[in-house]
Structures are given as C-alpha cells and as structure tokens.
PDB file of C-alpha atoms and ligand atoms in Angstrom:
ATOM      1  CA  UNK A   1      -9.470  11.896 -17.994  1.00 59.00           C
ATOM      2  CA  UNK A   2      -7.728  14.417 -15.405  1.00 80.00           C
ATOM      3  CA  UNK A   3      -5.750  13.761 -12.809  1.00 91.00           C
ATOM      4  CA  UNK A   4      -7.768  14.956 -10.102  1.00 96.00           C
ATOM      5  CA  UNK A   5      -9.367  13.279  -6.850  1.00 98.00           C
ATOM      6  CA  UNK A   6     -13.133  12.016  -7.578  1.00 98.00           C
ATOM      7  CA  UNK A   7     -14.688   9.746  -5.917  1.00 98.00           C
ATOM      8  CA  UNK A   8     -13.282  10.542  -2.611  1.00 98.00           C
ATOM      9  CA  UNK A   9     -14.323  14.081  -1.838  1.00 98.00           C
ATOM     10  CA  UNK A  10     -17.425  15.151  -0.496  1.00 98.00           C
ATOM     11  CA  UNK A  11     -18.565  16.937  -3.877  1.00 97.00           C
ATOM     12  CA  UNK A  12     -19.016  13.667  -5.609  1.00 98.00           C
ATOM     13  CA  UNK A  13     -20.674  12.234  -2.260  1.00 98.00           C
ATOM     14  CA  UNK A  14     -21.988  14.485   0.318  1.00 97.00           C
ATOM     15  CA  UNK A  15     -23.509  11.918   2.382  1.00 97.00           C
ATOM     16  CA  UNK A  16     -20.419   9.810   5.112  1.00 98.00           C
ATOM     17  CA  UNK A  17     -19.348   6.397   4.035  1.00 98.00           C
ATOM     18  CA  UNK A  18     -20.713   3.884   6.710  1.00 98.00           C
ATOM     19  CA  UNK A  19     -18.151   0.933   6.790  1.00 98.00           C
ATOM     20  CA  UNK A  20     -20.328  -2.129   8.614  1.00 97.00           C
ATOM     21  CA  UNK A  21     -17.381  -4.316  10.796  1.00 97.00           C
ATOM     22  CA  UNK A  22     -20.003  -7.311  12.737  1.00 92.00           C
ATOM     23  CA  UNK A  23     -22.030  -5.359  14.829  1.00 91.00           C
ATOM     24  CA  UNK A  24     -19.877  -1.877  14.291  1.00 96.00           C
ATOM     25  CA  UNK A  25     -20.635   0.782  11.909  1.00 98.00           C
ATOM     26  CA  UNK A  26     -17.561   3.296  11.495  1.00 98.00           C
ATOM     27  CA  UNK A  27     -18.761   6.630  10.079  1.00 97.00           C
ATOM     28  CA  UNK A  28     -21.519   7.241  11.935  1.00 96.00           C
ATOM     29  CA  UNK A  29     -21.090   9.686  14.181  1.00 92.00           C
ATOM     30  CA  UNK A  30     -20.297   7.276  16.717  1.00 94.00           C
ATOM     31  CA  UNK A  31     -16.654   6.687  17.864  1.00 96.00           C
ATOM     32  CA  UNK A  32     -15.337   2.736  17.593  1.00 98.00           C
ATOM     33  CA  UNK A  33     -12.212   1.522  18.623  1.00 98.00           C
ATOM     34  CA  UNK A  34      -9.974  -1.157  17.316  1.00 98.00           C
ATOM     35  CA  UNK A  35      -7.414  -2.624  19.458  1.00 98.00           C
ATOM     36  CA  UNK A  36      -5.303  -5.597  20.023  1.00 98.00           C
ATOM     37  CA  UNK A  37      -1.582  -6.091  20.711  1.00 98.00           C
ATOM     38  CA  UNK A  38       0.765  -5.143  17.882  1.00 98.00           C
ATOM     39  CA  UNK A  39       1.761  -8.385  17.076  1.00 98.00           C
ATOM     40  CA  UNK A  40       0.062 -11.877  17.424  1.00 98.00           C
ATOM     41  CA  UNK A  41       2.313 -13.411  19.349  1.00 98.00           C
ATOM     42  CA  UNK A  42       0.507 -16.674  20.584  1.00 98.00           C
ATOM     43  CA  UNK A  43      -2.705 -18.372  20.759  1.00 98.00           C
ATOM     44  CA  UNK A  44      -3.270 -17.500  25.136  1.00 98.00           C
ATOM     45  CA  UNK A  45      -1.891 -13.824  23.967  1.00 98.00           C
ATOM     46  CA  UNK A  46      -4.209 -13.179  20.893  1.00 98.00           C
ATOM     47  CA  UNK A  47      -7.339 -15.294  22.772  1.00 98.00           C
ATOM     48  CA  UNK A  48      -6.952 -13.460  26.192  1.00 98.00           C
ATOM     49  CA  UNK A  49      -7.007 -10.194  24.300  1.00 98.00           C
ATOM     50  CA  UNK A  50     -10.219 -11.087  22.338  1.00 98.00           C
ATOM     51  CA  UNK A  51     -12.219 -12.321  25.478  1.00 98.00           C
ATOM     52  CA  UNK A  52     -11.065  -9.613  27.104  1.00 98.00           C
ATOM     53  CA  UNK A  53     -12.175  -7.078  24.271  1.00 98.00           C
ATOM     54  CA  UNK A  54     -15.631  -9.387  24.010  1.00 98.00           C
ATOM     55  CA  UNK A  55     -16.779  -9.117  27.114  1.00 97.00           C
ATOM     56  CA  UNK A  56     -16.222  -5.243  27.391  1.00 96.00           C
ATOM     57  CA  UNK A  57     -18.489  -4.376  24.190  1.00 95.00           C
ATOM     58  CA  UNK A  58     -18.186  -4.131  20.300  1.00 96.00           C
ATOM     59  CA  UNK A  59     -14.923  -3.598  19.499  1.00 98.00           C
ATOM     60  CA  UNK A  60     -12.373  -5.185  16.743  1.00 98.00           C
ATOM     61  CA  UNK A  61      -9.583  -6.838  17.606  1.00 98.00           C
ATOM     62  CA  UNK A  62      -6.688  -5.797  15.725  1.00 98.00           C
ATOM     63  CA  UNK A  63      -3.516  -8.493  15.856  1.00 98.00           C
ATOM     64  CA  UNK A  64      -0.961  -8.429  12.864  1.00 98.00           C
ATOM     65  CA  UNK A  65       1.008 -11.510  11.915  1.00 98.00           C
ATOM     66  CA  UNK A  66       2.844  -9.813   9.124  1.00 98.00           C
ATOM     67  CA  UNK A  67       5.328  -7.343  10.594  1.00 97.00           C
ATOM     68  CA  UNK A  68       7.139  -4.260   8.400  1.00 96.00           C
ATOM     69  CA  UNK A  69      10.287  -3.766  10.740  1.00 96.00           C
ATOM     70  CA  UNK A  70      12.913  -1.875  10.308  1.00 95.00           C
ATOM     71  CA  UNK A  71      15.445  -4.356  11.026  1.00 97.00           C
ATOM     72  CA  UNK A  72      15.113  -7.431   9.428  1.00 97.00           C
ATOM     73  CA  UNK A  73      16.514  -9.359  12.657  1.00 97.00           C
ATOM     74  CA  UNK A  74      13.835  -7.581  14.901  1.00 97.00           C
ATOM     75  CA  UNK A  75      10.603 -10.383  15.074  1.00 97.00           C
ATOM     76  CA  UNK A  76       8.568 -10.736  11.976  1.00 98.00           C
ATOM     77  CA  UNK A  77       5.242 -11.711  12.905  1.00 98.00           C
ATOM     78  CA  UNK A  78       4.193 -14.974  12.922  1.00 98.00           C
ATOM     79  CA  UNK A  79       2.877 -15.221   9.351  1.00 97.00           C
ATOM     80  CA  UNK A  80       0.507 -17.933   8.560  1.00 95.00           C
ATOM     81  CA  UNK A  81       0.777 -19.699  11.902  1.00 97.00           C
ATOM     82  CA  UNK A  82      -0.373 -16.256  13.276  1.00 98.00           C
ATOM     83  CA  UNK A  83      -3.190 -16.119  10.951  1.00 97.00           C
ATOM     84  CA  UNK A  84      -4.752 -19.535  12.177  1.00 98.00           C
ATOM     85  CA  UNK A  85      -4.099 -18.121  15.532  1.00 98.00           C
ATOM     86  CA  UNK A  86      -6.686 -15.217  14.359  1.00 98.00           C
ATOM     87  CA  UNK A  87      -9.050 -17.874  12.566  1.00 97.00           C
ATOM     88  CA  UNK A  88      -9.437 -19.907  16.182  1.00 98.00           C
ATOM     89  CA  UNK A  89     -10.215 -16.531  18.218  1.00 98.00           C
ATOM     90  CA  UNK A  90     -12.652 -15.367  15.456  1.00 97.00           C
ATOM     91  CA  UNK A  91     -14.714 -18.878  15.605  1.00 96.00           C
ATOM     92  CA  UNK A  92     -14.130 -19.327  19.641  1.00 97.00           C
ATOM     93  CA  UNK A  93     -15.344 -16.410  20.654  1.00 98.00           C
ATOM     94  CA  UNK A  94     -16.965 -14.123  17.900  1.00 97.00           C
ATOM     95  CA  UNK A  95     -15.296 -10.625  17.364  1.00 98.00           C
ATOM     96  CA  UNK A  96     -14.246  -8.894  14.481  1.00 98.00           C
ATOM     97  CA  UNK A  97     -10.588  -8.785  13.230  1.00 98.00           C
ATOM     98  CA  UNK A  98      -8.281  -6.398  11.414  1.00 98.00           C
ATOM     99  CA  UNK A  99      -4.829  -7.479  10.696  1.00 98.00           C
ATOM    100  CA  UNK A 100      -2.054  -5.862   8.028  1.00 98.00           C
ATOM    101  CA  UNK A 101      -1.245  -7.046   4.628  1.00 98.00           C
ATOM    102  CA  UNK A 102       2.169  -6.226   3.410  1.00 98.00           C
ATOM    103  CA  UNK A 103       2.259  -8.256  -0.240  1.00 97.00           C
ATOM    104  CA  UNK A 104      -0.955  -9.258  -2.499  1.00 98.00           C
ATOM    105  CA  UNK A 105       0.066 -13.480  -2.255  1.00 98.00           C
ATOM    106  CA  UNK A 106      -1.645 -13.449   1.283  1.00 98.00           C
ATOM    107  CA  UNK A 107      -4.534 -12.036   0.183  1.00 98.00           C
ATOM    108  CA  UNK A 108      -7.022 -14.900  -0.691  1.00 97.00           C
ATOM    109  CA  UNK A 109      -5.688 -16.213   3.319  1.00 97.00           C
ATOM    110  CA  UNK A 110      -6.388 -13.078   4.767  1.00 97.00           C
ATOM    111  CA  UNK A 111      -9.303 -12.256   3.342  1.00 97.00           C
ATOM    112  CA  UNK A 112     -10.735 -16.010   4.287  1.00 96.00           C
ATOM    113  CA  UNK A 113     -10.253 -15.558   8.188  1.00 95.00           C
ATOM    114  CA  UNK A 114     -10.226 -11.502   8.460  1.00 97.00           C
ATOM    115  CA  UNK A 115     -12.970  -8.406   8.382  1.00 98.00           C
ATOM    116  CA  UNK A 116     -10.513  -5.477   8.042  1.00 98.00           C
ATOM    117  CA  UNK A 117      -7.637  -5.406   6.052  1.00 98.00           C
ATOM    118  CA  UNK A 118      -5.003  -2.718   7.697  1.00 98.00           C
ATOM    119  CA  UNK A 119      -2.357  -1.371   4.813  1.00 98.00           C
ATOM    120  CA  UNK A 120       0.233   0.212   6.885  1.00 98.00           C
ATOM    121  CA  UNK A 121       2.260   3.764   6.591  1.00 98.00           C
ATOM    122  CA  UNK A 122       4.673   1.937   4.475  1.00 98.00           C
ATOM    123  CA  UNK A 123       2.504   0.772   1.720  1.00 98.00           C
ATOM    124  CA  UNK A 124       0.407   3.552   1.584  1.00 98.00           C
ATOM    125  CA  UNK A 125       1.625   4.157  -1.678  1.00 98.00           C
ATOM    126  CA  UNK A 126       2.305   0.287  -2.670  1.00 98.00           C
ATOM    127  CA  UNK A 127       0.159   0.757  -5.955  1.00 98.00           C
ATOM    128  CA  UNK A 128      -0.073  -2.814  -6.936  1.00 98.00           C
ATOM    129  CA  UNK A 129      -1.738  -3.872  -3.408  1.00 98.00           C
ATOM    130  CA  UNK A 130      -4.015  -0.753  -3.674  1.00 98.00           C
ATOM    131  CA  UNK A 131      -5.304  -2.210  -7.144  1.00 98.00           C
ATOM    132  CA  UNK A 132      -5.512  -5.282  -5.485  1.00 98.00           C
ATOM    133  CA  UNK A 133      -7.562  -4.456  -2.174  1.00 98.00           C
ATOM    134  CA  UNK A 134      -9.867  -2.464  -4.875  1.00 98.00           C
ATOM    135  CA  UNK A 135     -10.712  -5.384  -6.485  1.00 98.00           C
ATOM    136  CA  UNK A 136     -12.456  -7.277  -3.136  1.00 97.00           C
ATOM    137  CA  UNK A 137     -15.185  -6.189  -1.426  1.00 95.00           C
ATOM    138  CA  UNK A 138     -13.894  -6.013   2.597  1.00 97.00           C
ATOM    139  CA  UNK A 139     -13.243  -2.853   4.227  1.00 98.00           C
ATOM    140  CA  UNK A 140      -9.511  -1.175   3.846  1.00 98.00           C
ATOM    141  CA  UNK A 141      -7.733   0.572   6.722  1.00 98.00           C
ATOM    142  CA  UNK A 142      -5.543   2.815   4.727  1.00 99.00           C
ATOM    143  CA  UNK A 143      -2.962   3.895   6.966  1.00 98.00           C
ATOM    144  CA  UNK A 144      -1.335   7.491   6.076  1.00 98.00           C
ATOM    145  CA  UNK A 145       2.321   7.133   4.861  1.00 98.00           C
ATOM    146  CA  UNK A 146       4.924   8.682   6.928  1.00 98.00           C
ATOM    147  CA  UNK A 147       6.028  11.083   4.547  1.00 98.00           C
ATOM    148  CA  UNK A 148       2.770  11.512   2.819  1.00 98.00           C
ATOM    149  CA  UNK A 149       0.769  14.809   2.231  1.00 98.00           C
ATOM    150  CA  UNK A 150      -2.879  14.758   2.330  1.00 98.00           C
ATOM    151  CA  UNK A 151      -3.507  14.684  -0.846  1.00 98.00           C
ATOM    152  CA  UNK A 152      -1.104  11.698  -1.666  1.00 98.00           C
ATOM    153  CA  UNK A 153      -3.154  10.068   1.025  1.00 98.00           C
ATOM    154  CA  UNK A 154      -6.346  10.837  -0.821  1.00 98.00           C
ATOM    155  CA  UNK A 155      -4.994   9.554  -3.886  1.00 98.00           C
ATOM    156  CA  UNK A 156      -3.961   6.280  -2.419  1.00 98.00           C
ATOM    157  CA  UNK A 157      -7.347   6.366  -1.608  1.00 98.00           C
ATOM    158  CA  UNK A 158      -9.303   6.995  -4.274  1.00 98.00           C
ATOM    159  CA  UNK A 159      -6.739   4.152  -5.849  1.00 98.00           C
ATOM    160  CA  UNK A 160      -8.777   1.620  -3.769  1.00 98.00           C
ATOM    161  CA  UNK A 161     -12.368   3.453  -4.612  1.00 98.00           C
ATOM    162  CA  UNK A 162     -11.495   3.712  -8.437  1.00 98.00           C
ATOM    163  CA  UNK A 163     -11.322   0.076  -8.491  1.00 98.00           C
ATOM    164  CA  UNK A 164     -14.186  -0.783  -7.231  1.00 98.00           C
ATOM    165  CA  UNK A 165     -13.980  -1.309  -3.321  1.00 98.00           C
ATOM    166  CA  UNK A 166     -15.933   1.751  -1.638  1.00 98.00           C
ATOM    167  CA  UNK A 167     -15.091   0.639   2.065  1.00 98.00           C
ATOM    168  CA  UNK A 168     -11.929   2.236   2.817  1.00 98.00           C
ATOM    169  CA  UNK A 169     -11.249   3.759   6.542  1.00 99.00           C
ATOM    170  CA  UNK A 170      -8.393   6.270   6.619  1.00 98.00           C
ATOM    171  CA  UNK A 171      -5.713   5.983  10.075  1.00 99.00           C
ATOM    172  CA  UNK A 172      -3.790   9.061  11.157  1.00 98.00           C
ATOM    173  CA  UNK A 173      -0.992   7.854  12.372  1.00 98.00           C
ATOM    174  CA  UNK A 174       1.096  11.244  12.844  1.00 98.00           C
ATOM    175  CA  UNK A 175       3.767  12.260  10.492  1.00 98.00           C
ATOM    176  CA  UNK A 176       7.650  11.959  10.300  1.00 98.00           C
ATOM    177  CA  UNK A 177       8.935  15.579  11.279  1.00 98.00           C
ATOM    178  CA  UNK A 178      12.394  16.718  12.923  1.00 98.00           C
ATOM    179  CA  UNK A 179      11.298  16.125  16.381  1.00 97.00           C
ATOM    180  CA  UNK A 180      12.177  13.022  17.577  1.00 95.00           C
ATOM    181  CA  UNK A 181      10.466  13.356  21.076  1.00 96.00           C
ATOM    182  CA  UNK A 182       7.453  11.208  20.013  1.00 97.00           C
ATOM    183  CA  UNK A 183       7.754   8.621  17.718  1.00 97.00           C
ATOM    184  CA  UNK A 184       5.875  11.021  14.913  1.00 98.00           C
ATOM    185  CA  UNK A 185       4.051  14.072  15.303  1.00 98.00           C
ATOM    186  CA  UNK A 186       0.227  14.332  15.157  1.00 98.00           C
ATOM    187  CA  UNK A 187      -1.710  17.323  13.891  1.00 96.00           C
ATOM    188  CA  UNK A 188      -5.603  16.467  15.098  1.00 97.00           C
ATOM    189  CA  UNK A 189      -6.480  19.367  12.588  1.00 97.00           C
ATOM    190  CA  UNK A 190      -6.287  16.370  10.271  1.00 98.00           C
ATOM    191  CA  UNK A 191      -9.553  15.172  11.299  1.00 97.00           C
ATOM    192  CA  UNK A 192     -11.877  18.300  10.476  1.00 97.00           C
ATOM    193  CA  UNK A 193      -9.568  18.927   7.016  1.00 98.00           C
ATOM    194  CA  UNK A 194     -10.646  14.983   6.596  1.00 98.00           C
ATOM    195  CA  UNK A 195     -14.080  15.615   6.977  1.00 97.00           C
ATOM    196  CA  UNK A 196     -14.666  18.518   5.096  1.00 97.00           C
ATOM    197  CA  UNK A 197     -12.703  16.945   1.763  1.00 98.00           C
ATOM    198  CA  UNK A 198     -13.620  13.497   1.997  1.00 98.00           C
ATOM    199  CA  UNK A 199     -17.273  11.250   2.781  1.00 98.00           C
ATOM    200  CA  UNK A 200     -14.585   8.754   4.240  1.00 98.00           C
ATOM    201  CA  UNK A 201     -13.915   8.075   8.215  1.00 98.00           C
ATOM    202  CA  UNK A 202     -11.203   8.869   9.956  1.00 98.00           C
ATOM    203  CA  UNK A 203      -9.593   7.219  12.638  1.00 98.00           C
ATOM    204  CA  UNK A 204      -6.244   7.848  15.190  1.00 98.00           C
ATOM    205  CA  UNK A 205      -3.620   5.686  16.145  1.00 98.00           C
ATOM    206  CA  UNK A 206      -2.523   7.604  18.957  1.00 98.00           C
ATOM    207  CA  UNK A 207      -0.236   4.971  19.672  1.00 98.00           C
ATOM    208  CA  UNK A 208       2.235   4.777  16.753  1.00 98.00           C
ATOM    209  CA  UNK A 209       1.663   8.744  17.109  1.00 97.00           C
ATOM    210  CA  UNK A 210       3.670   9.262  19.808  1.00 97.00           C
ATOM    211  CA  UNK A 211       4.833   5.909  20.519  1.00 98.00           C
ATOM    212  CA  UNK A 212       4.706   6.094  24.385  1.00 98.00           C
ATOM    213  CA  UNK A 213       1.866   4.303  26.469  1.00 98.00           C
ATOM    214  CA  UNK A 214       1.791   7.474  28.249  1.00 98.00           C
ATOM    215  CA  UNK A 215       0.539   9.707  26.281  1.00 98.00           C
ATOM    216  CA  UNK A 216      -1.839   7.515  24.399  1.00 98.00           C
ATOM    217  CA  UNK A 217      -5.037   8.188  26.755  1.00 98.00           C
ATOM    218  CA  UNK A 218      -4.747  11.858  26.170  1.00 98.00           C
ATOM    219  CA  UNK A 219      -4.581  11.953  22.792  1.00 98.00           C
ATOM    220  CA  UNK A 220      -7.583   9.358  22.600  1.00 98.00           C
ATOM    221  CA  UNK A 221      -9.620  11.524  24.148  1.00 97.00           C
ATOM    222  CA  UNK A 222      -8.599  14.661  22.059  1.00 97.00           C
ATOM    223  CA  UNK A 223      -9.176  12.836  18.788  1.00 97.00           C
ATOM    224  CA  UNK A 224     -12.526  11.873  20.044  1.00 96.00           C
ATOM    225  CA  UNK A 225     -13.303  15.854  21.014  1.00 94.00           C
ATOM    226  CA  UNK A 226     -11.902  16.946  17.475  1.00 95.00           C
ATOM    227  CA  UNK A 227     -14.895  14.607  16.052  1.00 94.00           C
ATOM    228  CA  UNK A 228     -12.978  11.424  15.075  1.00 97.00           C
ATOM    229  CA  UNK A 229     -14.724   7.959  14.253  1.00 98.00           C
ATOM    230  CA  UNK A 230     -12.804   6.141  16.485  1.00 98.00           C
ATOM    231  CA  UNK A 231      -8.836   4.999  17.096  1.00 98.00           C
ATOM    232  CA  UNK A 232      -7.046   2.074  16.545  1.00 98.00           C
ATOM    233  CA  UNK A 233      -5.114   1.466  19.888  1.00 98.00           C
ATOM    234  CA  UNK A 234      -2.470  -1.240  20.519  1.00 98.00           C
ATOM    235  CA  UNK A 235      -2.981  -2.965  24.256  1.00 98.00           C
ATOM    236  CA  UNK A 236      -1.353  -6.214  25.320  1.00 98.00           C
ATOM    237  CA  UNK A 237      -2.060  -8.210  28.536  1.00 98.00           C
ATOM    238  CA  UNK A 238       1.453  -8.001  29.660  1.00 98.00           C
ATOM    239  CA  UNK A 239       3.029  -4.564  27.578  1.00 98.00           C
ATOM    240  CA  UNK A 240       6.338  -5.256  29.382  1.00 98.00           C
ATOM    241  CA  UNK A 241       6.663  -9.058  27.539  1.00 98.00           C
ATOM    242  CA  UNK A 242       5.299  -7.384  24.146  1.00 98.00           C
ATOM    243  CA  UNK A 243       7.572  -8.669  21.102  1.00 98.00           C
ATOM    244  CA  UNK A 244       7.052  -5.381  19.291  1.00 97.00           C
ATOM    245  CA  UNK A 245       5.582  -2.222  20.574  1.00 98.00           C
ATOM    246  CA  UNK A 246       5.316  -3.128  24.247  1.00 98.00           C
ATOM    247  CA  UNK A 247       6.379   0.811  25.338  1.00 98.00           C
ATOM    248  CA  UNK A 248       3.282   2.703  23.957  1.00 98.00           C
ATOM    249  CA  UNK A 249       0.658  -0.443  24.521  1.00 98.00           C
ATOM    250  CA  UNK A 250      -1.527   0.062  26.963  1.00 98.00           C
ATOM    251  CA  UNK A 251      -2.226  -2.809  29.818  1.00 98.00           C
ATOM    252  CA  UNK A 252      -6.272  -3.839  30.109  1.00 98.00           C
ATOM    253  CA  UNK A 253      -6.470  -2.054  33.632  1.00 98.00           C
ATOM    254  CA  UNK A 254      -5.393   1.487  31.527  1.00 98.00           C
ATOM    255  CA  UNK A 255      -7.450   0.281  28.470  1.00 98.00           C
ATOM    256  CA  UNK A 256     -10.792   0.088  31.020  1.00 98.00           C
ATOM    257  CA  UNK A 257     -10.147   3.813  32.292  1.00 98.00           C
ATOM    258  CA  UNK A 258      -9.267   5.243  29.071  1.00 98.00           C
ATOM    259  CA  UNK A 259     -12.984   3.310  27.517  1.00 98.00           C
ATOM    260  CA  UNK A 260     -14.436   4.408  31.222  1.00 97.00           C
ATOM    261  CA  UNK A 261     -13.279   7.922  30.527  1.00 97.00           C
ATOM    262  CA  UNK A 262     -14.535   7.802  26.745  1.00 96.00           C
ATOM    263  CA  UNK A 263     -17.998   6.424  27.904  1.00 95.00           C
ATOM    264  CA  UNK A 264     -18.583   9.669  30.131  1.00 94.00           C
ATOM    265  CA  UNK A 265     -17.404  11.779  26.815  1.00 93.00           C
ATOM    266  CA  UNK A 266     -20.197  10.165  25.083  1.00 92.00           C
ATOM    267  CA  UNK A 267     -22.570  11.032  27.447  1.00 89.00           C
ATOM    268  CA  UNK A 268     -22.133  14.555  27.201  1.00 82.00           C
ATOM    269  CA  UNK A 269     -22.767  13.931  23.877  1.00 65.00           C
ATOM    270  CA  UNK A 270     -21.022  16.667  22.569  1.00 62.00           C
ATOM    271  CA  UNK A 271     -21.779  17.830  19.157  1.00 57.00           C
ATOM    272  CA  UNK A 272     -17.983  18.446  17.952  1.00 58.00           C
ATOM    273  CA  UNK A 273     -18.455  16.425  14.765  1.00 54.00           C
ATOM    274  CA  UNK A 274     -20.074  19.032  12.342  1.00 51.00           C
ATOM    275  CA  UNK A 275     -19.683  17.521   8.941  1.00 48.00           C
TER     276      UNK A 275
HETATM  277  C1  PEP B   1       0.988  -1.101  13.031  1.00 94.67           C
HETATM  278  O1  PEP B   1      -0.193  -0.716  13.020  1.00 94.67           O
HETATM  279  O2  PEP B   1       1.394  -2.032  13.747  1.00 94.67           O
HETATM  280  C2  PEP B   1       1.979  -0.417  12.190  1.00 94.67           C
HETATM  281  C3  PEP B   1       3.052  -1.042  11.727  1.00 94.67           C
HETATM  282  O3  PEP B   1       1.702   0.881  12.007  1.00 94.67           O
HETATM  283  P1  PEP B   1       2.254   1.929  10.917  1.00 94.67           P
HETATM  284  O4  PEP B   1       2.062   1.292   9.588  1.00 94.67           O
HETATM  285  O5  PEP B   1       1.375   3.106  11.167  1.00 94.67           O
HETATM  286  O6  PEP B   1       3.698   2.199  11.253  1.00 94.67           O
HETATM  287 MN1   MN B   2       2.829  -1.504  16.316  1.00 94.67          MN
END
C-alpha cells in the first residue's frame, strides 16, 4: 500500500460528493449556510436562534456544547445539559443541527440527537476520533487545523473516507500566520485548489477567520464569488451577552442583510464555480 491520498481526490471520483443535511444538499452547486451562536448557552438562547433560522429558510443550526478553550477557566460548554438543549429545539421546531465533538465517549449521545458532527481545528489531526467518525454513517465537518497544510488536511480526510464514512464537508477556517490583526488569516484561493484536488465541499467560517463581526459579511460574500458551498457563520440574538465569541457573531438584523445580500448574488447566478 502507498502512502498517498485516494479516495479523496477527484481522479478516483470525478463526480462532487453531495452531503444530504434535512432538506439541504451541500455540494451542489448551491451555497448553504450553517449558523448558530458559538456556544449553547440556554434553552430561550439555542430555541430563539432555531425559530429564528426556521422561519428564514433551510439552514442548519450550528450550537456546540463541548467547548476547546484555551483557558481552562474560560466557559466550557454546557456538555450534556447542552445537548438536551439541542434534542428539544430539533423536536420543537424541526431544523437540522451540527454541533462539535472533542472525545469519541460522546459519540453514541451526539450522534442520537445531531445531523452534523463538526471536528474542530484542534482535532483535525485527533486520529483516534477520525477512525471513529469513519466508522458511522452521519456527515463530518472536518475543520482545517490551524497549523495544517493542505495536504495534512486531505489526509485527515481521507482518514474518515478510508474507514468507511464518505460524507465528510471540509471548513476553512483561515490559518495561524504572524499577523495577528485578524484572528487567522484566510487565503479564498483555498476554495478553487479544493475543488480541483478533491470531489469534497468546501465551506468558510469567515468568522473564526478573522474573528471580528465586522468583517464577516464581506468575506461571506467573497467566499460565495470564489465558488464556495456555503459558510458556517456564528450569530447570537444578543452578540454583546455571548459567553464565547460574542465579538465576530453577527446579530439577526446583520444576519438578514448579509442572507438579503447573498439572495441577490444568487440571482445573478453567476457561474464562478467551474469544477
Ligand atoms: C468553533 O467552530 O466554535 C470552533 C471552535 O472553531 P475552530 O475549531 O475553527 O477554532
Ligand atoms: Mn466560536
């Protein structure tokens, strides 16, 4: 056996992966969006959020209860009370979920309540979950690693295709660099280089990108122009309150013009995406 990437790359499948969410298919040309507040942070937050979502369209609402912080005193996530939190919104009112995984002994819970599994930057190369997450059948947002190159990314990849899940979405979620302006630095030249290599979508997180609310709607609209399949976008009803990310989450009223602004995109209907 060599060591080389297989069943990722576009030469052992030319056709794109379609990844079915409820009513959303990622990889089709069309451009989905995830979003949600980083953090479930209580049943009115998380069930606002998903009406709010649910009434605009299809989207998934994304809502993590297990955080990876960088300090240990900085808040957690709710864990398993968060998770029931996601269960009620699911039932009550009907829209897709994604939340993160950060070790294998939640796994049987998540998968129970959730659609999308998210493995963040810092377990992109957490081998043991990958072998894991290959071995179920839901669809895997493989976040890049911070430090990764594109080919480590790929591997990690092809880690959860090897084993036998074929549903795997890959997140840009810009790079660690010297410039400490934004939170990391994006490169949208990642999405065609995606394309071209891979049958898997791609998506942005413009908002751990450059980890400013301000900036977010911009680069939405870019990564939708550069022929993305769609972002995955932290809002919150009140960004100010947030427990964790509150400075680049966008409030509903900004969410609505960004979608507004995406909506006339798609009518132009322009034909950036040519893989
Ligand atoms: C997140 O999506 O909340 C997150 C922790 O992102 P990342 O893994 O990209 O840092
Ligand atoms: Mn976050």
């Amino acid at each position: 056996m060599d060591n080389c990437l297989k069943l990722v790359t576009r030469q052992y499948k030319s056709e794109n992966t379609i990844i079915k969410i409820g009513n959303v298919e990622i990889g089709t040309g069309d451009f989905n969006i995830f979003a949600g507040p980083c953090a479930v942070e209580s049943i009115e937050q998380i069930t606002i959020t998903g009406r709010f979502l649910k009434h605009k369209g299809n989207f998934i609402l994304r809502g993590c209860i297990f955080k990876p912080r960088t300090s240990p005193y900085a808040f957690q996530g709710l864990g398993t009370k968060g998770l029931g939190y996601l269960k009620q919104v699911k039932e009550t009112i009907g829209i897709p979920i994604i939340t993160e995984i950060l070790d294998s002994k939640n796994l049987s819970s998540i998968c129970a309540y959730v659609d999308v599994i998210q493995v963040g930057s810092r377990n992109m190369q957490n081998y043991s979950l990958l072998k894991d997450l290959a071995r179920i059948k839901k669809p895997i947002l493989l976040k890049r690693g911070m430090s990764a190159t594109i080919e480590e990314w790929l591997f990690a990849a092809e880690y959860i295709l090897s084993g036998g899940n074929q549903n795997v979405i890959l997140c840009e979620r810009g790079i660690r660099t010297f410039e400490t302006y934004t939170r990391n630095t994006i490169d949208l030249t990642i999405i065609p280089i995606i394309k071209e290599l891979t049958h898997l979508p791609i998506i942005i997180d413009p908002s751990h990108s450059t980890g400013n609310a301000k900036f977010v709607p911009l680069l939405s609209k870019a990564a939708f122009i550069m022929g993305a399949d769609g972002l995955l976008i932290e809002i919150h009803p009140e960004p100010q309150k947030a427990l964790c990310d509150g400075q680049q989450s966008l409030n509903f009223d900004q969410f609505n013009d960004l979608y507004s602004q995406i909506e006339t995109l798609k009518k132009y209907n322009l034909e950036v995406n040519q893989f």
